[in-house]
Structure formats: C-alpha cells, structure tokens
PDB file of C-alpha atoms in Angstrom:
ATOM      1  CA  MET S  84      -4.719  60.946  -8.278  1.00  0.00           C
ATOM      2  CA  TYR S  85      -7.711  59.713  -9.789  1.00  0.00           C
ATOM      3  CA  ASP S  86      -7.813  62.478 -12.293  1.00  0.00           C
ATOM      4  CA  LEU S  87      -4.226  61.248 -13.599  1.00  0.00           C
ATOM      5  CA  PHE S  88      -4.517  57.479 -12.775  1.00  0.00           C
ATOM      6  CA  ALA S  89      -7.994  56.241 -13.070  1.00  0.00           C
ATOM      7  CA  MET S  90      -8.945  55.085 -16.671  1.00  0.00           C
ATOM      8  CA  HIS S  91     -11.264  57.915 -18.363  1.00  0.00           C
ATOM      9  CA  TYR S  92     -12.716  58.015 -21.777  1.00  0.00           C
ATOM     10  CA  PRO S  93     -10.401  58.894 -24.401  1.00  0.00           C
ATOM     11  CA  ASN S  94     -12.207  62.137 -25.450  1.00  0.00           C
ATOM     12  CA  ASN S  95     -12.233  63.558 -21.708  1.00  0.00           C
ATOM     13  CA  PRO S  96      -9.821  66.196 -21.039  1.00  0.00           C
ATOM     14  CA  ASN S  97      -8.360  64.031 -17.980  1.00  0.00           C
ATOM     15  CA  PHE S  98      -7.703  61.075 -19.979  1.00  0.00           C
ATOM     16  CA  PHE S  99      -3.822  60.206 -20.192  1.00  0.00           C
ATOM     17  CA  VAL S 100      -2.070  57.451 -22.332  1.00  0.00           C
ATOM     18  CA  TRP S 101      -0.624  55.622 -19.131  1.00  0.00           C
ATOM     19  CA  GLN S 102      -4.319  55.175 -17.584  1.00  0.00           C
ATOM     20  CA  PRO S 103      -4.960  51.894 -19.218  1.00  0.00           C
ATOM     21  CA  ILE S 104      -1.949  50.811 -17.290  1.00  0.00           C
ATOM     22  CA  THR S 105      -2.342  52.740 -14.058  1.00  0.00           C
ATOM     23  CA  HIS S 106      -6.142  52.021 -13.506  1.00  0.00           C
ATOM     24  CA  MET S 107      -5.375  48.468 -12.663  1.00  0.00           C
ATOM     25  CA  PHE S 108      -3.316  49.652  -9.505  1.00  0.00           C
ATOM     26  CA  MET S 109      -6.076  52.013  -8.486  1.00  0.00           C
ATOM     27  CA  HIS S 110      -9.070  51.013  -6.249  1.00  0.00           C
ATOM     28  CA  GLY S 111     -12.358  52.790  -5.143  1.00  0.00           C
ATOM     29  CA  ASP S 112     -12.005  52.133  -1.283  1.00  0.00           C
ATOM     30  CA  LEU S 113     -10.290  49.318   1.209  1.00  0.00           C
ATOM     31  CA  THR S 114     -13.017  46.565   0.401  1.00  0.00           C
ATOM     32  CA  HIS S 115     -12.281  46.794  -3.160  1.00  0.00           C
ATOM     33  CA  ILE S 116      -8.798  46.476  -2.961  1.00  0.00           C
ATOM     34  CA  MET S 117      -8.729  43.659  -0.374  1.00  0.00           C
ATOM     35  CA  PHE S 118     -11.377  41.652  -2.266  1.00  0.00           C
ATOM     36  CA  ASN S 119      -9.256  41.894  -5.573  1.00  0.00           C
ATOM     37  CA  MET S 120      -6.210  41.250  -3.827  1.00  0.00           C
ATOM     38  CA  PHE S 121      -7.645  38.376  -2.078  1.00  0.00           C
ATOM     39  CA  GLY S 122      -9.161  36.754  -5.519  1.00  0.00           C
ATOM     40  CA  LEU S 123      -5.574  37.315  -7.193  1.00  0.00           C
ATOM     41  CA  TRP S 124      -3.651  35.608  -4.138  1.00  0.00           C
ATOM     42  CA  MET S 125      -6.475  32.594  -4.055  1.00  0.00           C
ATOM     43  CA  PHE S 126      -6.286  32.261  -8.084  1.00  0.00           C
ATOM     44  CA  GLY S 127      -3.454  33.796  -9.382  1.00  0.00           C
ATOM     45  CA  THR S 128      -0.718  31.773  -7.047  1.00  0.00           C
ATOM     46  CA  PRO S 129      -1.093  28.341  -8.950  1.00  0.00           C
ATOM     47  CA  LEU S 130      -0.743  30.279 -12.033  1.00  0.00           C
ATOM     48  CA  GLU S 131       2.134  31.900 -11.187  1.00  0.00           C
ATOM     49  CA  GLN S 132       3.739  28.975  -9.941  1.00  0.00           C
ATOM     50  CA  MET S 133       2.882  26.917 -13.038  1.00  0.00           C
ATOM     51  CA  TRP S 134       3.936  29.673 -15.799  1.00  0.00           C
ATOM     52  CA  GLY S 135       6.610  31.962 -13.746  1.00  0.00           C
ATOM     53  CA  LYS S 136       6.468  35.486 -12.719  1.00  0.00           C
ATOM     54  CA  LYS S 137       7.200  36.917 -16.211  1.00  0.00           C
ATOM     55  CA  LYS S 138       4.513  34.964 -18.019  1.00  0.00           C
ATOM     56  CA  PHE S 139       2.029  35.696 -15.093  1.00  0.00           C
ATOM     57  CA  ILE S 140       2.360  39.153 -15.387  1.00  0.00           C
ATOM     58  CA  PHE S 141       2.076  39.567 -18.907  1.00  0.00           C
ATOM     59  CA  PHE S 142      -1.325  37.569 -18.931  1.00  0.00           C
ATOM     60  CA  TYR S 143      -2.482  39.974 -16.023  1.00  0.00           C
ATOM     61  CA  ILE S 144      -1.681  42.859 -17.715  1.00  0.00           C
ATOM     62  CA  SER S 145      -3.040  41.700 -21.056  1.00  0.00           C
ATOM     63  CA  ALA S 146      -6.581  40.932 -19.382  1.00  0.00           C
ATOM     64  CA  GLY S 147      -6.411  44.165 -17.607  1.00  0.00           C
ATOM     65  CA  LEU S 148      -6.016  45.947 -21.051  1.00  0.00           C
ATOM     66  CA  GLY S 149      -8.887  43.798 -22.702  1.00  0.00           C
ATOM     67  CA  ALA S 150     -10.868  44.814 -19.751  1.00  0.00           C
ATOM     68  CA  ALA S 151     -10.426  48.450 -20.410  1.00  0.00           C
ATOM     69  CA  LEU S 152     -10.671  48.268 -23.830  1.00  0.00           C
ATOM     70  CA  LEU S 153     -14.537  46.520 -23.866  1.00  0.00           C
ATOM     71  CA  GLN S 154     -15.339  48.779 -21.357  1.00  0.00           C
ATOM     72  CA  ILE S 155     -14.139  51.847 -23.338  1.00  0.00           C
ATOM     73  CA  THR S 156     -15.951  50.289 -26.373  1.00  0.00           C
ATOM     74  CA  ILE S 157     -19.197  50.481 -24.754  1.00  0.00           C
ATOM     75  CA  TYR S 158     -18.676  53.795 -23.609  1.00  0.00           C
ATOM     76  CA  HIS S 159     -17.788  55.078 -26.823  1.00  0.00           C
ATOM     77  CA  ILE S 160     -20.893  53.558 -28.633  1.00  0.00           C
ATOM     78  CA  ASP S 161     -23.056  55.133 -25.921  1.00  0.00           C
ATOM     79  CA  VAL S 162     -21.326  58.676 -26.592  1.00  0.00           C
ATOM     80  CA  VAL S 163     -21.292  58.510 -30.265  1.00  0.00           C
ATOM     81  CA  SER S 164     -25.227  57.863 -30.285  1.00  0.00           C
ATOM     82  CA  VAL S 165     -25.506  60.627 -28.050  1.00  0.00           C
ATOM     83  CA  ASN S 166     -23.387  62.788 -30.031  1.00  0.00           C
ATOM     84  CA  GLN S 167     -25.562  61.767 -33.293  1.00  0.00           C
ATOM     85  CA  ILE S 168     -28.705  62.685 -31.612  1.00  0.00           C
ATOM     86  CA  LEU S 169     -27.742  66.291 -30.519  1.00  0.00           C
ATOM     87  CA  SER S 170     -26.090  66.466 -34.086  1.00  0.00           C
ATOM     88  CA  GLU S 171     -29.357  65.796 -35.402  1.00  0.00           C
ATOM     89  CA  TYR S 172     -31.065  68.334 -33.481  1.00  0.00           C
ATOM     90  CA  GLY S 173     -28.504  71.117 -34.752  1.00  0.00           C
ATOM     91  CA  LEU S 174     -26.168  71.188 -32.137  1.00  0.00           C
ATOM     92  CA  SER S 175     -22.254  72.024 -33.110  1.00  0.00           C
ATOM     93  CA  LYS S 176     -19.312  70.319 -31.817  1.00  0.00           C
ATOM     94  CA  GLY S 177     -18.496  73.068 -29.608  1.00  0.00           C
ATOM     95  CA  GLU S 178     -21.958  73.039 -28.238  1.00  0.00           C
ATOM     96  CA  ILE S 179     -21.944  69.064 -27.653  1.00  0.00           C
ATOM     97  CA  ASP S 180     -18.669  69.568 -25.951  1.00  0.00           C
ATOM     98  CA  LEU S 181     -20.114  72.276 -23.602  1.00  0.00           C
ATOM     99  CA  PHE S 182     -23.041  69.905 -23.104  1.00  0.00           C
ATOM    100  CA  TYR S 183     -20.590  67.294 -21.544  1.00  0.00           C
ATOM    101  CA  GLU S 184     -18.664  69.754 -19.641  1.00  0.00           C
ATOM    102  CA  THR S 185     -21.501  71.351 -17.861  1.00  0.00           C
ATOM    103  CA  GLY S 186     -24.777  69.064 -18.319  1.00  0.00           C
ATOM    104  CA  ARG S 187     -26.977  71.771 -19.396  1.00  0.00           C
ATOM    105  CA  LEU S 188     -29.094  71.960 -22.445  1.00  0.00           C
ATOM    106  CA  ASN S 189     -32.106  73.687 -23.438  1.00  0.00           C
ATOM    107  CA  THR S 190     -35.187  72.376 -21.751  1.00  0.00           C
ATOM    108  CA  SER S 191     -37.062  71.560 -24.667  1.00  0.00           C
ATOM    109  CA  LEU S 192     -34.596  69.820 -26.330  1.00  0.00           C
ATOM    110  CA  ILE S 193     -33.933  67.514 -23.019  1.00  0.00           C
ATOM    111  CA  GLN S 194     -37.686  66.775 -23.014  1.00  0.00           C
ATOM    112  CA  SER S 195     -37.600  65.536 -26.652  1.00  0.00           C
ATOM    113  CA  VAL S 196     -34.280  63.771 -26.444  1.00  0.00           C
ATOM    114  CA  GLY S 197     -35.035  62.149 -23.149  1.00  0.00           C
ATOM    115  CA  GLU S 198     -33.208  62.912 -19.614  1.00  0.00           C
ATOM    116  CA  ASP S 199     -32.179  59.284 -19.294  1.00  0.00           C
ATOM    117  CA  ARG S 200     -30.635  59.054 -22.631  1.00  0.00           C
ATOM    118  CA  LEU S 201     -28.627  62.240 -22.265  1.00  0.00           C
ATOM    119  CA  PHE S 202     -27.719  61.193 -18.536  1.00  0.00           C
ATOM    120  CA  SER S 203     -26.527  58.044 -19.807  1.00  0.00           C
ATOM    121  CA  GLY S 204     -23.963  59.784 -22.321  1.00  0.00           C
ATOM    122  CA  ILE S 205     -22.633  61.824 -19.776  1.00  0.00           C
ATOM    123  CA  GLN S 206     -22.171  59.104 -17.277  1.00  0.00           C
ATOM    124  CA  SER S 207     -19.953  57.363 -20.188  1.00  0.00           C
ATOM    125  CA  PHE S 208     -18.255  60.447 -21.184  1.00  0.00           C
ATOM    126  CA  LYS S 209     -17.232  61.286 -17.442  1.00  0.00           C
ATOM    127  CA  ALA S 210     -16.923  57.532 -16.371  1.00  0.00           C
ATOM    128  CA  LEU S 211     -14.075  56.761 -14.143  1.00  0.00           C
ATOM    129  CA  MET S 212     -12.780  52.960 -14.279  1.00  0.00           C
ATOM    130  CA  VAL S 213     -10.500  51.851 -11.421  1.00  0.00           C
ATOM    131  CA  GLY S 214      -9.214  48.163 -10.089  1.00  0.00           C
ATOM    132  CA  ALA S 215      -7.876  44.971 -10.977  1.00  0.00           C
ATOM    133  CA  SER S 216     -11.457  43.126 -11.700  1.00  0.00           C
ATOM    134  CA  GLY S 217     -11.163  42.977 -15.275  1.00  0.00           C
ATOM    135  CA  ALA S 218      -7.494  41.537 -15.171  1.00  0.00           C
ATOM    136  CA  LEU S 219      -8.819  39.174 -12.006  1.00  0.00           C
ATOM    137  CA  TYR S 220     -11.375  37.751 -14.264  1.00  0.00           C
ATOM    138  CA  GLY S 221      -8.958  36.702 -16.973  1.00  0.00           C
ATOM    139  CA  ILE S 222      -7.191  34.996 -14.090  1.00  0.00           C
ATOM    140  CA  LEU S 223     -10.488  33.278 -13.046  1.00  0.00           C
ATOM    141  CA  VAL S 224     -10.827  32.040 -16.653  1.00  0.00           C
ATOM    142  CA  ALA S 225      -7.402  30.607 -16.801  1.00  0.00           C
ATOM    143  CA  PHE S 226      -7.837  28.964 -13.347  1.00  0.00           C
ATOM    144  CA  ALA S 227     -11.047  27.305 -14.702  1.00  0.00           C
ATOM    145  CA  MET S 228      -9.507  26.049 -17.827  1.00  0.00           C
ATOM    146  CA  LEU S 229      -6.236  24.624 -16.298  1.00  0.00           C
ATOM    147  CA  PHE S 230      -7.989  23.495 -12.919  1.00  0.00           C
ATOM    148  CA  PRO S 231     -11.711  22.747 -13.936  1.00  0.00           C
ATOM    149  CA  ASN S 232     -12.531  20.474 -11.440  1.00  0.00           C
ATOM    150  CA  VAL S 233     -11.109  21.953  -8.325  1.00  0.00           C
ATOM    151  CA  GLN S 234     -14.039  22.632  -5.919  1.00  0.00           C
ATOM    152  CA  LEU S 235     -14.386  26.282  -4.726  1.00  0.00           C
ATOM    153  CA  MET S 236     -16.659  27.060  -1.597  1.00  0.00           C
ATOM    154  CA  LEU S 237     -19.285  29.630  -1.988  1.00  0.00           C
ATOM    155  CA  LEU S 238     -20.100  31.858   0.780  1.00  0.00           C
ATOM    156  CA  PHE S 239     -23.868  32.332   0.341  1.00  0.00           C
ATOM    157  CA  PRO S 240     -24.896  29.648   0.095  1.00  0.00           C
ATOM    158  CA  PRO S 241     -21.775  27.834   1.510  1.00  0.00           C
ATOM    159  CA  ILE S 242     -21.901  24.749  -1.131  1.00  0.00           C
ATOM    160  CA  PRO S 243     -18.959  23.330  -3.017  1.00  0.00           C
ATOM    161  CA  VAL S 244     -19.206  24.382  -7.084  1.00  0.00           C
ATOM    162  CA  LYS S 245     -16.286  23.208  -9.403  1.00  0.00           C
ATOM    163  CA  ALA S 246     -14.591  26.185 -11.189  1.00  0.00           C
ATOM    164  CA  LYS S 247     -15.658  24.910 -14.690  1.00  0.00           C
ATOM    165  CA  TYR S 248     -19.349  26.073 -13.456  1.00  0.00           C
ATOM    166  CA  LEU S 249     -18.455  28.703 -11.266  1.00  0.00           C
ATOM    167  CA  VAL S 250     -16.433  31.043 -13.429  1.00  0.00           C
ATOM    168  CA  PRO S 251     -19.112  30.880 -16.455  1.00  0.00           C
ATOM    169  CA  ILE S 252     -21.811  31.725 -14.075  1.00  0.00           C
ATOM    170  CA  LEU S 253     -19.778  34.507 -12.900  1.00  0.00           C
ATOM    171  CA  ILE S 254     -19.646  35.743 -16.493  1.00  0.00           C
ATOM    172  CA  LEU S 255     -23.258  35.226 -17.376  1.00  0.00           C
ATOM    173  CA  ILE S 256     -24.143  37.370 -14.116  1.00  0.00           C
ATOM    174  CA  ASP S 257     -21.933  40.337 -15.353  1.00  0.00           C
ATOM    175  CA  LEU S 258     -23.777  39.908 -18.736  1.00  0.00           C
ATOM    176  CA  PHE S 259     -26.980  40.042 -17.236  1.00  0.00           C
ATOM    177  CA  PHE S 260     -26.159  43.149 -15.323  1.00  0.00           C
ATOM    178  CA  GLY S 261     -24.283  44.718 -18.257  1.00  0.00           C
ATOM    179  CA  PHE S 262     -27.126  44.446 -20.522  1.00  0.00           C
ATOM    180  CA  THR S 263     -29.879  45.598 -18.141  1.00  0.00           C
ATOM    181  CA  SER S 264     -30.284  48.366 -15.755  1.00  0.00           C
ATOM    182  CA  TYR S 265     -30.032  46.377 -12.679  1.00  0.00           C
ATOM    183  CA  SER S 266     -26.513  46.483 -10.846  1.00  0.00           C
ATOM    184  CA  LEU S 267     -25.092  46.125  -7.301  1.00  0.00           C
ATOM    185  CA  GLY S 268     -23.116  49.347  -7.217  1.00  0.00           C
ATOM    186  CA  PRO S 269     -20.907  51.527  -9.789  1.00  0.00           C
ATOM    187  CA  ILE S 270     -19.480  48.201 -11.387  1.00  0.00           C
ATOM    188  CA  ALA S 271     -18.001  48.082 -14.620  1.00  0.00           C
ATOM    189  CA  HIS S 272     -19.483  44.828 -15.707  1.00  0.00           C
ATOM    190  CA  PHE S 273     -18.159  44.884 -19.266  1.00  0.00           C
ATOM    191  CA  ALA S 274     -14.918  45.372 -17.849  1.00  0.00           C
ATOM    192  CA  HIS S 275     -15.076  42.106 -16.205  1.00  0.00           C
ATOM    193  CA  ILE S 276     -16.301  40.280 -19.589  1.00  0.00           C
ATOM    194  CA  GLY S 277     -13.573  41.888 -21.464  1.00  0.00           C
ATOM    195  CA  GLY S 278     -10.772  40.387 -19.089  1.00  0.00           C
ATOM    196  CA  ALA S 279     -12.760  36.826 -19.050  1.00  0.00           C
ATOM    197  CA  ILE S 280     -12.618  37.086 -22.998  1.00  0.00           C
ATOM    198  CA  THR S 281      -9.217  38.151 -23.337  1.00  0.00           C
ATOM    199  CA  GLY S 282      -8.113  35.396 -20.821  1.00  0.00           C
ATOM    200  CA  PHE S 283      -9.699  32.671 -22.779  1.00  0.00           C
ATOM    201  CA  ILE S 284      -8.340  33.984 -26.003  1.00  0.00           C
ATOM    202  CA  MET S 285      -4.934  33.767 -24.875  1.00  0.00           C
ATOM    203  CA  MET S 286      -5.375  30.084 -22.847  1.00  0.00           C
ATOM    204  CA  TRP S 287      -6.603  28.859 -26.383  1.00  0.00           C
ATOM    205  CA  TYR S 288      -3.899  30.291 -28.251  1.00  0.00           C
ATOM    206  CA  TRP S 289      -1.416  29.165 -25.598  1.00  0.00           C
ATOM    207  CA  LYS S 290      -2.876  25.605 -25.678  1.00  0.00           C
ATOM    208  CA  LYS S 291      -3.346  25.615 -29.388  1.00  0.00           C
ATOM    209  CA  ASN S 292       0.577  26.205 -29.487  1.00  0.00           C
ATOM    210  CA  ASN S 293       1.660  23.894 -26.960  1.00  0.00           C
ATOM    211  CA  LEU S 294       2.595  27.133 -24.457  1.00  0.00           C
ATOM    212  CA  ASN S 295       0.386  26.636 -21.631  1.00  0.00           C
ATOM    213  CA  ASN S 296       2.990  24.582 -19.521  1.00  0.00           C
ATOM    214  CA  LYS S 297       6.218  26.510 -20.658  1.00  0.00           C
ATOM    215  CA  ARG S 298       7.785  29.002 -17.899  1.00  0.00           C
ATOM    216  CA  TRP S 299       9.141  32.383 -19.319  1.00  0.00           C
ATOM    217  CA  ASP S 300      11.222  32.676 -16.186  1.00  0.00           C
ATOM    218  CA  LEU S 301      14.179  30.320 -17.175  1.00  0.00           C
TER     219      LEU S 301
END
C-alpha cells in the first residue's frame, strides 16, 4: 500500500504520478489519522459551512499539493547536493543510482564525504510522505485569517490563545524543527510549512478578488 500510494521522491522507482493526491489519504498509524481528522473536523467544519463543499475540497487538495511540493523540493535539494559531491569524486550516474539502492560505498569515500551527509541524501531519496497534515496547515491558516479572534484552548498548558497568534506560533515551531536537527519524530515539517504558505496565498488571492465568502455549491 505504501509503495503504491505514499508520496515518494520523483526519481525513486516507487514514485507514481497519483501519489501527490493519494498520500494525503494515507496515514502512519491510528494516532496520526485520528489527530488529523480531529483537526480537520474542528477547523474545517466552519470553512466548509462558509464556502460550500466544492470550494472547501478545492482548497484542501490545493494545500496538500503545496505541502508535497515544498517537501519534495527540500528532498530534491538534498539529493542533488549529494549527487554533485559524488560526481566530483568520480562516480558515474549508474554508480550513484546503485548507492541510493544499496546504501553502499567505498569506506574511504564515506570518510571523505561524511557519513551523515550521505545518510541525509539516502533519507531524502527513500523518504515516504503520508498524511493530511500539510493540507490541515492550510486549513489552520484559513481559519486564523477568517476567525482571527476565536479563542483556542491549548492542552499543555491549558490556556486560551487567539487563532491569529496560535497558528503563526505553530508555523514558527515547524520552521525551527525544519532548519535544525531537532524533531519530535519522522515529521515532514516543510510539508506543514508548504501547506500553510499555499493556504495563505489562496486566502490572500480570494480576499483580493472578493471570493472569500462566495460559495461554489450553487
């Protein structure tokens, strides 16, 4: 299932053209899907009621695609960087492809390039991306822009925070984890950021063209 429907790096043999869509409906475990579906219900319901079903689905899918695009771009930068290093050390394209397939290289070459750098490239090439989190971040941004003063209760600590403050804080946290080696798990932080950026751009465009409150289900 994951080989077919999870999002893979485009040069990975397991990549298929439908994965930018299908990965949004795949999840890592029960906790993952329950958390995302709770967020979608909580923040997506008022948007769907305001916009209508068609407009909401369009926004949701677009945010998910934007999330995948940014995360894959980050992976691509990493893979291209490793490819360039290996090419400079005299490896052919076939040898580089074999490295990504097997993870094996000459010991002296590993020491010269750096094991961490090579491992990062393999991780990016073989990464699997699943879940609706990127699309959910687009929903969060839209919610904060439409209902900025709604009070949201944090779990830890249990204090109320307005949506217009909470959502930027969440994005800043993802930026921190994305640009550092720290993380709370196998989380595609740049996918969250990509979904948020896409959501913001769409909301800005709709507001500029007075489309925010126009339903598509007529």
